[in-house]
Coordinates of C-alpha atoms in Angstrom, one line a residue:
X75 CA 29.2 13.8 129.2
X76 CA 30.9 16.8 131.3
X77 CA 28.6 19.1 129.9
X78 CA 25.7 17.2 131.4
X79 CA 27.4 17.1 134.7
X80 CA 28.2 20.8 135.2
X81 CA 24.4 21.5 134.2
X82 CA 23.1 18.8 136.6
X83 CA 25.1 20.8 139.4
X84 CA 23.7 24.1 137.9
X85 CA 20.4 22.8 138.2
X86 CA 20.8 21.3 141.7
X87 CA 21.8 24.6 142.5
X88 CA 19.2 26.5 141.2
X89 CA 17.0 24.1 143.4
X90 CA 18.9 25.0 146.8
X91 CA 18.0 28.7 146.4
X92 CA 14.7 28.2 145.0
X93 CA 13.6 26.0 148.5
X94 CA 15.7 28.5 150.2
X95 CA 13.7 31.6 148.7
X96 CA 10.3 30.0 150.2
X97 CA 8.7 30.1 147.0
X98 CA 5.9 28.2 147.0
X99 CA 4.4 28.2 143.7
X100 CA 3.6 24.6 141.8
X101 CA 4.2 25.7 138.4
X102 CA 8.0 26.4 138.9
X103 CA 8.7 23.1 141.3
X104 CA 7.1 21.5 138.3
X105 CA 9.5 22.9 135.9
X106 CA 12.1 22.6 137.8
X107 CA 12.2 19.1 138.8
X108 CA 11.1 18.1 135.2
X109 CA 14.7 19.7 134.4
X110 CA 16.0 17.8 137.0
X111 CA 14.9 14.6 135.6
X112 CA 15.8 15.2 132.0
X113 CA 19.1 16.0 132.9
X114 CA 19.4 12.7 135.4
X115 CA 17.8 10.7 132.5
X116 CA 20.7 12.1 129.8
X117 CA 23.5 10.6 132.7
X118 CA 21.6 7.7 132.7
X119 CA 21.5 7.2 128.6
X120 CA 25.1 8.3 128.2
X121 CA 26.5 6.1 130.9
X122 CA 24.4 3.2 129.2
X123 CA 25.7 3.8 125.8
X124 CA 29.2 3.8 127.0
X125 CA 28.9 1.3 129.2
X126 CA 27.6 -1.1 126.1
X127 CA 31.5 -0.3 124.9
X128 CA 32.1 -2.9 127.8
X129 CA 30.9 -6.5 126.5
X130 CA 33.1 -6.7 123.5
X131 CA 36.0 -6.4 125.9
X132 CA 34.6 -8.6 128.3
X133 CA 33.7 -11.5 125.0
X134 CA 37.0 -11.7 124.2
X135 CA 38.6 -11.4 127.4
X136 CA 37.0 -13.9 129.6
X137 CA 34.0 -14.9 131.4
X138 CA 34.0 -12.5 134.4
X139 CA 34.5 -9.3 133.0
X140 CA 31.9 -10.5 130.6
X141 CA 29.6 -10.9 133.7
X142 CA 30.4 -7.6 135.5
X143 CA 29.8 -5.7 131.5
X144 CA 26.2 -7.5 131.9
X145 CA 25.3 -6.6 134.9
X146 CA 26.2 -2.6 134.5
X147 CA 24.4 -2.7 131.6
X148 CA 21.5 -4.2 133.2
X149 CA 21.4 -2.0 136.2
X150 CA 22.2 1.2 133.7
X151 CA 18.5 -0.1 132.1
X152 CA 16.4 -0.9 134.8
X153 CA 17.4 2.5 135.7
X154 CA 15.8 4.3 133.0
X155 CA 12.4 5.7 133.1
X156 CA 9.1 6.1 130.7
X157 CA 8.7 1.9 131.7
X158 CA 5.3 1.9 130.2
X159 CA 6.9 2.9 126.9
X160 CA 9.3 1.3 126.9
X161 CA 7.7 -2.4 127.2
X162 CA 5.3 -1.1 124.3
X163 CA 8.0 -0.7 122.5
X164 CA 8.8 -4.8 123.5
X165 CA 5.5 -5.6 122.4
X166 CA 4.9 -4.7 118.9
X167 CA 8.2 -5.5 118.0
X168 CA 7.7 -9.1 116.3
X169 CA 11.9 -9.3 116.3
X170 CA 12.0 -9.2 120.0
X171 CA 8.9 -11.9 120.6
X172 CA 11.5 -14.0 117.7
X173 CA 14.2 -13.7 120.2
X174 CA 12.9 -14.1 123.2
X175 CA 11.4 -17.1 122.2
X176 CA 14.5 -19.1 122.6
X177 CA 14.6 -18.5 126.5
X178 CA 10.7 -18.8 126.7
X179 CA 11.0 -22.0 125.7
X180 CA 13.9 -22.9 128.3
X181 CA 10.7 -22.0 130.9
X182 CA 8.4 -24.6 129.1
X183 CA 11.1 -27.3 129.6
X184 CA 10.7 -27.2 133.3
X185 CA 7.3 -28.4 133.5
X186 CA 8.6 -31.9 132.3
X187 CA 12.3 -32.1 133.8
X188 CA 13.1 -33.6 136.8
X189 CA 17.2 -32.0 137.1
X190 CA 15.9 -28.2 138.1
X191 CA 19.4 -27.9 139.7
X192 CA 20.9 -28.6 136.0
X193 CA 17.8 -26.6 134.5
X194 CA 18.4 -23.5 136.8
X195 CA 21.6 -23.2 136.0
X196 CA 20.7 -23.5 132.6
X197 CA 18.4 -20.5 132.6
X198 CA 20.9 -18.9 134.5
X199 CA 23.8 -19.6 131.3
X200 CA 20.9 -18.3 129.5
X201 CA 19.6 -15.2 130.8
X202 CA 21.6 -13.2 127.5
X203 CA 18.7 -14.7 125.7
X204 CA 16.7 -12.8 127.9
X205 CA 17.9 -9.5 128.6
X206 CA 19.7 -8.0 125.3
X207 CA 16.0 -8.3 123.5
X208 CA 14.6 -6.6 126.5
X209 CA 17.1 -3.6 126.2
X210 CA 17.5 -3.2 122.7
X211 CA 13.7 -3.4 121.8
X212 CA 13.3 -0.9 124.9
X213 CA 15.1 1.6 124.0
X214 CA 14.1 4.4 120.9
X215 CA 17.7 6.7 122.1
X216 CA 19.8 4.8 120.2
X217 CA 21.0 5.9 116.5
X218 CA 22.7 4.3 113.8
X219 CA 26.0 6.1 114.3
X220 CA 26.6 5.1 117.8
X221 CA 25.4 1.4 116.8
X222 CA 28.7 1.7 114.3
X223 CA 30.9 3.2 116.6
X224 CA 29.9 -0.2 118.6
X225 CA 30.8 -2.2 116.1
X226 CA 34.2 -0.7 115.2
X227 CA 35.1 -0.4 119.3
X228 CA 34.5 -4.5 118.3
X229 CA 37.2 -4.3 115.4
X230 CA 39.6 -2.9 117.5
X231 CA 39.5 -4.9 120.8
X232 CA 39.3 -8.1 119.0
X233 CA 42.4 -6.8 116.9
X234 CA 43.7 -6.1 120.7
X235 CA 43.1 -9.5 121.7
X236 CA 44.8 -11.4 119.6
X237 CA 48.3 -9.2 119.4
X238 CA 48.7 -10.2 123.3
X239 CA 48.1 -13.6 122.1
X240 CA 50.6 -13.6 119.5
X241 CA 52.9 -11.6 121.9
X242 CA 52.7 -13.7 124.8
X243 CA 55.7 -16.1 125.4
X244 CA 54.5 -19.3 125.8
X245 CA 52.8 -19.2 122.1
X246 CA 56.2 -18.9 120.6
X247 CA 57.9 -21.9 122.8
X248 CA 58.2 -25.4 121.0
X249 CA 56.5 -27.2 124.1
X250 CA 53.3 -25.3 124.1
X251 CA 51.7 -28.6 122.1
X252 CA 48.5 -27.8 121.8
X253 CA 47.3 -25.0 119.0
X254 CA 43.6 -25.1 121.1
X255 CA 44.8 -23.3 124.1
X256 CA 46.3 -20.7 122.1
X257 CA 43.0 -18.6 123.3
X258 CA 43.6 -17.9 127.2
X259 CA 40.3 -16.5 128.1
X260 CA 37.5 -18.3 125.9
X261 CA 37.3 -21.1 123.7
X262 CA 39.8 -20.8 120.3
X263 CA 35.9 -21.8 118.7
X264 CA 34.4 -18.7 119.7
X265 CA 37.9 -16.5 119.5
X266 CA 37.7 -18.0 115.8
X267 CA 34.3 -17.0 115.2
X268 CA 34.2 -13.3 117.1
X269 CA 37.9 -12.4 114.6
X270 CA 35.7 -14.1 111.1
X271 CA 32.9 -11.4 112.4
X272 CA 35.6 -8.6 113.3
X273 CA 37.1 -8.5 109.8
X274 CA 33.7 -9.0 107.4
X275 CA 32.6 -6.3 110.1
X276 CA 35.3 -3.9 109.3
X277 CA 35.0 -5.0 105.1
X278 CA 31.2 -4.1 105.2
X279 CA 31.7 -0.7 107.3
X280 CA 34.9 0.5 105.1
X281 CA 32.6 0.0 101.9
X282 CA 29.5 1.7 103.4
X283 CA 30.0 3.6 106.7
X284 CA 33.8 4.6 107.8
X285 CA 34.6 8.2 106.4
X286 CA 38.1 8.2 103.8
X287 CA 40.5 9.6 106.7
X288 CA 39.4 6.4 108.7
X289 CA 39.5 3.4 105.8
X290 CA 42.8 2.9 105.8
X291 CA 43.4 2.2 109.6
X292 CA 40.5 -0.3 109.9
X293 CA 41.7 -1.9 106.3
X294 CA 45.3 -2.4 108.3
X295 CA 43.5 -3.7 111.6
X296 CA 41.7 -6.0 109.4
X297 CA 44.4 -7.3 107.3
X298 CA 46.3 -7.6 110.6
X299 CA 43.2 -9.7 112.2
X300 CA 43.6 -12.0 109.5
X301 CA 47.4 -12.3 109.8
X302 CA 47.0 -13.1 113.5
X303 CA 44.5 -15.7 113.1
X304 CA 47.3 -17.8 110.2
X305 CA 49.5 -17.4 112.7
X306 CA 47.8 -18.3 115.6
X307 CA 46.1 -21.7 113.6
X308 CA 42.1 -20.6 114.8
X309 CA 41.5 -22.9 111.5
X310 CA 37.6 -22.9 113.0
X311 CA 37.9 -19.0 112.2
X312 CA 39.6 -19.0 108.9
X313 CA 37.1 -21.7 107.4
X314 CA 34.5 -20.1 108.9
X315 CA 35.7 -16.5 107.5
X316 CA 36.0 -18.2 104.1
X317 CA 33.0 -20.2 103.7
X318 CA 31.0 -16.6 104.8
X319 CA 32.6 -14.6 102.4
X320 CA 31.9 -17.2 99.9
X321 CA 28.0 -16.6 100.6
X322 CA 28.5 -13.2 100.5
X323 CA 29.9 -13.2 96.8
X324 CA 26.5 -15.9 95.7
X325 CA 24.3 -13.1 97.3
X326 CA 25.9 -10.5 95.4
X327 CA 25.6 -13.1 92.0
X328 CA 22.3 -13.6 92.9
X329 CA 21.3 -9.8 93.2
X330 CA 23.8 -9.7 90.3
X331 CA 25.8 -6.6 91.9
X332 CA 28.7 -5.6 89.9
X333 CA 30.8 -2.8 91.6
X334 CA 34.2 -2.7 92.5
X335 CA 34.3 -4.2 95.8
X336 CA 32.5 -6.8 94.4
X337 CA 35.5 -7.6 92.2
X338 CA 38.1 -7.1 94.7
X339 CA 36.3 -10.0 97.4
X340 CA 35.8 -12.3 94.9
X341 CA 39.4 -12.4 93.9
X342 CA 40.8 -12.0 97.1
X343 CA 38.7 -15.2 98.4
X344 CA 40.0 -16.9 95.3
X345 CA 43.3 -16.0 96.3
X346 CA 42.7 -16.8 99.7
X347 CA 41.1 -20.5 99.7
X348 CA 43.8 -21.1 96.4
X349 CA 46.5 -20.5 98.3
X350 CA 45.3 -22.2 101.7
X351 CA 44.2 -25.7 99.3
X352 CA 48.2 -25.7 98.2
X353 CA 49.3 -25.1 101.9
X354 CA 47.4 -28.1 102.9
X355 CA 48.7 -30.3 100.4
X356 CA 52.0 -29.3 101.0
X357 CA 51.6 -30.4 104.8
X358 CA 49.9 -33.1 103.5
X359 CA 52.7 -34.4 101.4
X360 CA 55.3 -33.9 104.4
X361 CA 53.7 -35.5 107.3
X362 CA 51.9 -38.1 105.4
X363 CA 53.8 -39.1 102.1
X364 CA 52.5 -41.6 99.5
X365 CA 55.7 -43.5 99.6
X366 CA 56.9 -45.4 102.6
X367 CA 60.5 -44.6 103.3
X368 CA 61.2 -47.7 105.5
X369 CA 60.3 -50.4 103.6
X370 CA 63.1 -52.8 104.5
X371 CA 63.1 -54.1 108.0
X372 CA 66.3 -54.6 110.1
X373 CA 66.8 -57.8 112.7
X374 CA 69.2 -56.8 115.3
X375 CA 70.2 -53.6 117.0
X376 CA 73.7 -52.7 116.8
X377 CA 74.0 -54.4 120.3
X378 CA 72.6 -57.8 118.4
X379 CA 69.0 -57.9 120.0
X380 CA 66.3 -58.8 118.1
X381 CA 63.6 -55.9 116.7
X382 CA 60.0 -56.0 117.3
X383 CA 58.5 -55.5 114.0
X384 CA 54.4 -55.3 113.7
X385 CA 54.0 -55.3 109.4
X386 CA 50.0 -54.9 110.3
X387 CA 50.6 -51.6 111.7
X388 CA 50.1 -48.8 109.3
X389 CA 50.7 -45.8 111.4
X390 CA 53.6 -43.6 110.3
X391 CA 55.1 -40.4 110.6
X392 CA 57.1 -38.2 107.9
X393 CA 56.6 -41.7 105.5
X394 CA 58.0 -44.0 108.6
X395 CA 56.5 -46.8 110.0
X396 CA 55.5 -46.3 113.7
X397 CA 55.8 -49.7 114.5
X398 CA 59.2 -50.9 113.1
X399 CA 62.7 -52.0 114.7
X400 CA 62.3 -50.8 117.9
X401 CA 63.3 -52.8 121.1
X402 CA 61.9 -51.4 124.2
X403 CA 64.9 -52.6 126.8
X404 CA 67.7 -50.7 125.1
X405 CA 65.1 -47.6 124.4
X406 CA 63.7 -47.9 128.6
X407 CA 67.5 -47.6 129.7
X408 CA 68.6 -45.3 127.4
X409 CA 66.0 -42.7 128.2
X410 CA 66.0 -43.1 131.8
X411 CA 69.7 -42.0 131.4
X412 CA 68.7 -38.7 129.4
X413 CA 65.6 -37.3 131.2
X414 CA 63.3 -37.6 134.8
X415 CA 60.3 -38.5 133.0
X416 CA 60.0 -42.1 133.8
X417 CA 59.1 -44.9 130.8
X418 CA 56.1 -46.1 131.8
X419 CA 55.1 -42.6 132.5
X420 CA 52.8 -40.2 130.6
X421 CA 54.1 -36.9 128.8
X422 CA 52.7 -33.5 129.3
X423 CA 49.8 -34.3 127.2
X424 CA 48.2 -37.3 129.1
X425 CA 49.3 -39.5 126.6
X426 CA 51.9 -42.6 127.3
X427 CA 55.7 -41.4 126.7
X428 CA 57.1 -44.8 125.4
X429 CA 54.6 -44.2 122.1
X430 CA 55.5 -40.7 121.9
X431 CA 58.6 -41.6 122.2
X432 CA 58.2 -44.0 119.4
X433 CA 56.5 -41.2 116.8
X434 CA 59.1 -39.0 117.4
X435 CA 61.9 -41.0 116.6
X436 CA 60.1 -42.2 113.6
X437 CA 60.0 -39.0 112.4
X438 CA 63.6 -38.4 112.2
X439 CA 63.8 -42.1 110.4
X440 CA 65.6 -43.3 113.6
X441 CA 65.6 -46.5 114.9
X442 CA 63.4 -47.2 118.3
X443 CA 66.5 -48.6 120.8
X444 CA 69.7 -46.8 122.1
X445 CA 71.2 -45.7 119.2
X446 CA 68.2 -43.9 118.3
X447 CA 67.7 -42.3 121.4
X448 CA 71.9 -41.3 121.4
X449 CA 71.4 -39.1 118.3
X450 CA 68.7 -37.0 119.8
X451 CA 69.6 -33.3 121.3
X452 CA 68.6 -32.2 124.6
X453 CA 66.0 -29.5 123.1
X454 CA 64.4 -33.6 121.2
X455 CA 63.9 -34.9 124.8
X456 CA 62.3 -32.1 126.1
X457 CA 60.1 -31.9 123.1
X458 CA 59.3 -35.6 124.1
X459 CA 58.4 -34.4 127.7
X460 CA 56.4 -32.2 126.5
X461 CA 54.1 -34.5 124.5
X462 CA 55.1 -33.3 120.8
X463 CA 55.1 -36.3 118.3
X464 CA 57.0 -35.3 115.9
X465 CA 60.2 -33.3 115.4
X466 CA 58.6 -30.8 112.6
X467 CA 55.7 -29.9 114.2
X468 CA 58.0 -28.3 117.1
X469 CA 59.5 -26.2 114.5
X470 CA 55.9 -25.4 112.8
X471 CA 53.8 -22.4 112.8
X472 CA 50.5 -22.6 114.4
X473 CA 48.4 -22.9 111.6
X474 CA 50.5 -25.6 110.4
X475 CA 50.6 -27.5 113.5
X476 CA 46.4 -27.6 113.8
X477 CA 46.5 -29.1 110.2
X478 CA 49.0 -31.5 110.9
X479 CA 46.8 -32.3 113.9
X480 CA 43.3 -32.8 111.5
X481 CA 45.3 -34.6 108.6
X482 CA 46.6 -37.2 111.8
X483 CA 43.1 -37.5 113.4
X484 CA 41.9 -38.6 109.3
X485 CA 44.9 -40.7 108.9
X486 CA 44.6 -42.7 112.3
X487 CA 41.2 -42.8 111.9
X488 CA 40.9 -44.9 109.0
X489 CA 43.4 -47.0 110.6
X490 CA 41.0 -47.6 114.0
X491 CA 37.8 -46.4 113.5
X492 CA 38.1 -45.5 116.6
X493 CA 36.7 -41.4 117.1
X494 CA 38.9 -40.9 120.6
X495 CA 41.1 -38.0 120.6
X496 CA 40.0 -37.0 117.2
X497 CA 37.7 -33.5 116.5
X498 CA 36.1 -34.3 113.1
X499 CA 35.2 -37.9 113.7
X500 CA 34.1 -37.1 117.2
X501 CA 31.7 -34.8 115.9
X502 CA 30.4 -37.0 113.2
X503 CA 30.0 -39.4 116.5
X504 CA 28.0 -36.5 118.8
X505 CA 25.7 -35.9 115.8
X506 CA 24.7 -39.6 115.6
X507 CA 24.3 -39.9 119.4
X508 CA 22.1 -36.7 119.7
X509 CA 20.2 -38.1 116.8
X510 CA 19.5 -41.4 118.6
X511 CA 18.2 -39.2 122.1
X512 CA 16.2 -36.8 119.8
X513 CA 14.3 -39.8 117.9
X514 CA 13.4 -41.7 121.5
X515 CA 12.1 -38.0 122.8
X516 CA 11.0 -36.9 119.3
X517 CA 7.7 -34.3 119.9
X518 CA 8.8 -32.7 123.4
X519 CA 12.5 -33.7 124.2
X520 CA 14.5 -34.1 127.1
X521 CA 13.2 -31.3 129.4
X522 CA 15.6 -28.2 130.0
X523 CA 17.6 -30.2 132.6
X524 CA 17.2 -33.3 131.8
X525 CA 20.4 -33.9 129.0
X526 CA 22.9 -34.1 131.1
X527 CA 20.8 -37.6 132.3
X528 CA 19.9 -38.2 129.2
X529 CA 23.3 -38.6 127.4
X530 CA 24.8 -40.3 130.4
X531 CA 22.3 -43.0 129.7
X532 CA 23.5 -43.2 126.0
X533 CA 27.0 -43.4 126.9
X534 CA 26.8 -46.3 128.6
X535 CA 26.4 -48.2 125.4
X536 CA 29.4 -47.0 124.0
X537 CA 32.0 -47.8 126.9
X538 CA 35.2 -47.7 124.2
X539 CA 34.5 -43.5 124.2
X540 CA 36.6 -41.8 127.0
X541 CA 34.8 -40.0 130.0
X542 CA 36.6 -36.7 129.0
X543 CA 35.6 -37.2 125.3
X544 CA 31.7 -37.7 126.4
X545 CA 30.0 -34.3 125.5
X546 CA 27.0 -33.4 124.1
X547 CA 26.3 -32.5 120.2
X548 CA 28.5 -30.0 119.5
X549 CA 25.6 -28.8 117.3
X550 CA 22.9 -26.1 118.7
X551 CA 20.0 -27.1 116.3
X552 CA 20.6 -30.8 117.3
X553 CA 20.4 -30.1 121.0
X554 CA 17.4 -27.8 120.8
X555 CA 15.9 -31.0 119.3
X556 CA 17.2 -33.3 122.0
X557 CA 16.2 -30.6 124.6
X558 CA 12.8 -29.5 123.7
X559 CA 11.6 -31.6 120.5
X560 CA 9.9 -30.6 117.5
X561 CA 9.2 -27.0 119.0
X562 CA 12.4 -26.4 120.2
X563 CA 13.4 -27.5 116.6
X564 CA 11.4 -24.9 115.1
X565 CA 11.9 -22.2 117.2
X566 CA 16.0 -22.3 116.3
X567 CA 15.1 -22.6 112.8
X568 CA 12.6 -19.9 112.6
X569 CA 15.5 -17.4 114.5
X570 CA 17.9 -18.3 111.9
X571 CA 15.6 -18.1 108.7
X572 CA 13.2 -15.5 109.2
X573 CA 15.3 -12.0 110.2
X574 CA 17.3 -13.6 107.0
X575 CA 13.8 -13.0 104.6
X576 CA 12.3 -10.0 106.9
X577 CA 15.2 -7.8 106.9
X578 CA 16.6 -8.3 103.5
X579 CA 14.9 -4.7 102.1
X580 CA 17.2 -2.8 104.9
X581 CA 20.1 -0.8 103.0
X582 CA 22.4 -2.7 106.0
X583 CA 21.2 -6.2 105.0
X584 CA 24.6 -7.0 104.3
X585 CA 25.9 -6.8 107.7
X586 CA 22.8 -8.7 109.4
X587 CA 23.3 -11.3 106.4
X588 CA 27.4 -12.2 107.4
X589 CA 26.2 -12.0 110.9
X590 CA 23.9 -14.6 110.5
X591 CA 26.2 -17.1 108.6
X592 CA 28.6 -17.1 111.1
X593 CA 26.2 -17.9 113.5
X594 CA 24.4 -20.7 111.5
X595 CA 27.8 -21.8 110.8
X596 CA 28.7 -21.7 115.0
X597 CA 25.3 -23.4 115.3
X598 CA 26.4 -26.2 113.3
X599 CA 29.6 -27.2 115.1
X600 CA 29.4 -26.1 118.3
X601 CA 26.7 -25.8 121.4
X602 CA 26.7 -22.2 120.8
X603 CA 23.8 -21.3 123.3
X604 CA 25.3 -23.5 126.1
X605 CA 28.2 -21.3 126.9
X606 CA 28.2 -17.3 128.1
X607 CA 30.7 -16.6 125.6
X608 CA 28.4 -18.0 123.0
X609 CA 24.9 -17.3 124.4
X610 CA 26.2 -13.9 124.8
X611 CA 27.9 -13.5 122.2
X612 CA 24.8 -14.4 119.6
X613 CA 22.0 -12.4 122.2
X614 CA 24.2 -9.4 122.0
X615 CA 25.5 -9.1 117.7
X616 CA 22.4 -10.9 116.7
X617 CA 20.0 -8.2 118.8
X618 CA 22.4 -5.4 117.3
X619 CA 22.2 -5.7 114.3
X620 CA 18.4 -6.5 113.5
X621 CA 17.8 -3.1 115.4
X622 CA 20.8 -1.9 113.3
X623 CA 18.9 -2.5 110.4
X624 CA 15.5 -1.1 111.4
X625 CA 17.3 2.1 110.9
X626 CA 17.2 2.4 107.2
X627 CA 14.9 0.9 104.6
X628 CA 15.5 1.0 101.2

């Protein structure tokens, strides 16, 4: 980039002398400003391709400096020249009429919504959709090595990412309760999702791309990825990571490769999901035991009051009953004598301190009343405070604690049948719901802002669902459907299915292929293209990469 700098002042100079000389002849201005300009349009090309280095940072690092890595690149485009080209290039390319689809459509919904402050901010969320086809199409002045210098800038910042979270203080105290805000700039969904791509990424470019000397560092990032995403419980990421690599190995059957690496995933994943099915029964067996330990019942405290017992109550922790010998006076006054949180009060987690109270000294096999609460330490009470249930889950690692959290959800769930507070059944729940909106708006949908309106209608038939657990479907094919009907339906389908068919004689198929499982999988549990992390996210990898494989073709 200096070089182009220094010649750009050469040339200006030459131009300053030239004027100066009073030469008038229209051959040499030609020449020389065409120099002029080819040298301007190298600046702009270079600071274009490094300014693309930007948005990874920005994905994992939050919503605004994703914005301001948008908007340079943006500017950097409309900046370039040869326009006429340039949208030729746009218009044979069937790929970018594929992509662009999805936001076309967002267009067509605003013809029959009646919300066009909801829709406008929707196209706004949206624009992604819009733009990274536009560029990447555009533009003939990228190659296929600076495409995988991209990806393995990706590699590394996410690698970046997730060391400060691991590092950071908070994520190592007992009170920091809940595993999901472990990710401090986006969603732990997305974090999950971007670290599954970052290490099949950095598999696929070891085997085919990255030269010996450099193998062996991205082999340690990647292993290290992998490490940091156990240890910071981003279970969406793991499962999606292992269900991926999973496809990966019945696309190799089916193409019936047999080389090394072949070998070495498929045992590895063995290993892997071996290994993470023991660790799940082992928490299983520890939180949630087959035999109940408290079997007998007690009458009187040591004081001589009378227990509440509730026998019809089948909650229990660490193979307690919940509900057993407890008398709330002697457990009120006890606590008010140990901490500042009152009673009545709620903990740190918006959820009423008596009952966390009560899990928590069921989980040490204590009695609910003042002896109970006399044999707990001052590090128990705070752990109380602080809205954690149960005594080994402050001492667990953050992948243990999420599947603590998932095996409770199951095992209060088939207590209730009640979906609040719970992630699997209150998906199962969304995916109903959407269905229902879809079916009553079945060939056109909602509108583009007309959801919101529309599920806020639905809700009011199910009053027992709290306001902060009403959301939408949690499921990006689902609310394409409730959004824009059988073509919106369609349209998702065709972008996940068709590059998948199209692109499979490329030598980089592979890539594209992971790429695309990840995001059908983030399609399937999550409003992917209703977010800018995720709208973003898919525009900018998913755009990539099918221009990443126009490169070669076997």
């Amino acid at each position: 980039m200096y070089p182009m700098i220094f010649q750009l002042f050469s040339v200006s100079q030459k131009n300053r002398s030239f004027l100066q000389s009073g030469n008038k002849n229209k051959d040499q201005y030609t020449l020389l400003f065409s120099t002029f300009n080819i040298h301007n349009k190298n600046i702009i090309d270079t600071l274009f391709y490094y300014a693309l280095f930007l948005l990874p940072v920005g994905l994992v690092f939050g919503e605004v400096p994703t914005s301001i890595a948008e908007i340079i690149i943006i500017v950097l485009w409309l900046l370039k020249d040869q326009w006429k080209h340039r949208l030729s290039l746009v218009k044979k390319n069937i790929y970018s009429w594929l992509l662009l689809s999805l936001y076309f459509i967002h267009i067509v919904g605003l013809f029959y919504t009646s919300d066009f402050d909801f829709a406008l901010n929707d196209l706004r969320i949206k624009l992604p959709l819009l733009f990274f086809p536009l560029i990447f199409f555009s533009i003939d002045n990228i190659s296929h090595r600076q495409i995988i210098s991209l990806i393995k800038w990706t590699i590394i910042v996410v690698f970046i990412n997730l060391s400060f979270l691991w590092i950071n203080t908070p994520f190592r105290d007992s009170t920091f309760t809940d595993i999901r805000h472990a990710s401090l700039f986006i969603s732990h969904i997305r974090l999950g999702l971007i670290s599954a791509f970052s290490i099949l990424a950095s598999a696929y470019l070891v085997i085919h791309h990255i030269p010996s000397s450099q193998k062996t560092v991205f082999i340690i990032i990647s292993t290290m990825t992998f490490i940091l995403m156990l240890s910071l419980g981003l279970m969406t990421g793991i499962i999606t990571l292992l269900i991926t690599t999973a496809f990966a190995i019945l696309y190799m059957i089916i193409i019936k490769t047999n080389t090394w690496y072949f070998w070495l995933i498929s045992g590895l994943s063995v290993l892997t999901s071996g290994a993470l099915y023991f660790y799940i029964q082992h928490i299983q067996k520890k939180y949630f035991p087959e035999n109940i330990k408290n079997t007998s019942l007690s009458h009187f405290t040591i004081n001589k009051n009378p227990y509440f017992q509730d026998t019809s109550a089948r909650y229990q922790e660490n193979g307690y009953y919940v509900f057993s010998n407890i008398y709330d006076h002697e457990l009120k006054k006890e606590w008010q004598k140990r901490s500042n949180t009152p009673y009545e009060a709620k903990d740190k987690k918006n959820n009423e301190l008596k009952y966390t109270l009560y899990r928590y000294l069921t989980s040490k096999g204590l009695t609910k009343d003042s002896a109970g609460i006399l044999q707990l330490n001052e590090n128990d009470i705070r752990n109380i405070e602080y809205g954690i249930p149960n005594y080994l889950y402050a001492q667990a690692n953050y992948l243990e604690k999420r599947i603590y959290e998932l095996l409770q959800e199951y095992h209060y769930f088939k207590i209730n049948n009640n979906p609040n507070g719970k992630t699997i059944t209150l998906r199962i729940f969304y995916w109903k719901l959407a269905w229902n909106i879809w079916i009553k708006n079945f060939w056109f949908g909602v509108g583009t802002g007309d959801i919101k309106k529309a599920y806020h209608a639905e809700y009011h038939q199910y009053p027992y669902i709290d306001k902060s657990a009403q959301l939408r479907a949690h499921n990006q094919i689902l609310t394409m459907a409730v959004t824009f009907g059988v073509p919106g339906l369609l349209i998702i389908l065709f972008n996940i299915i068709y590059p998948l068919f199209a692109l499979k004689n490329s030598n980089d198929y592979m890539l594209y292929y992971l790429l695309a499982i990840i995001n059908t999988l983030s399609f399937l549990i999550d409003d992917t293209l209703e977010t800018q992390p995720g709208v973003t996210f898919y525009a900018f990898f998913n755009t990539l990469l099918i221009k990443f494989c126009s490169f070669e073709k076997a």
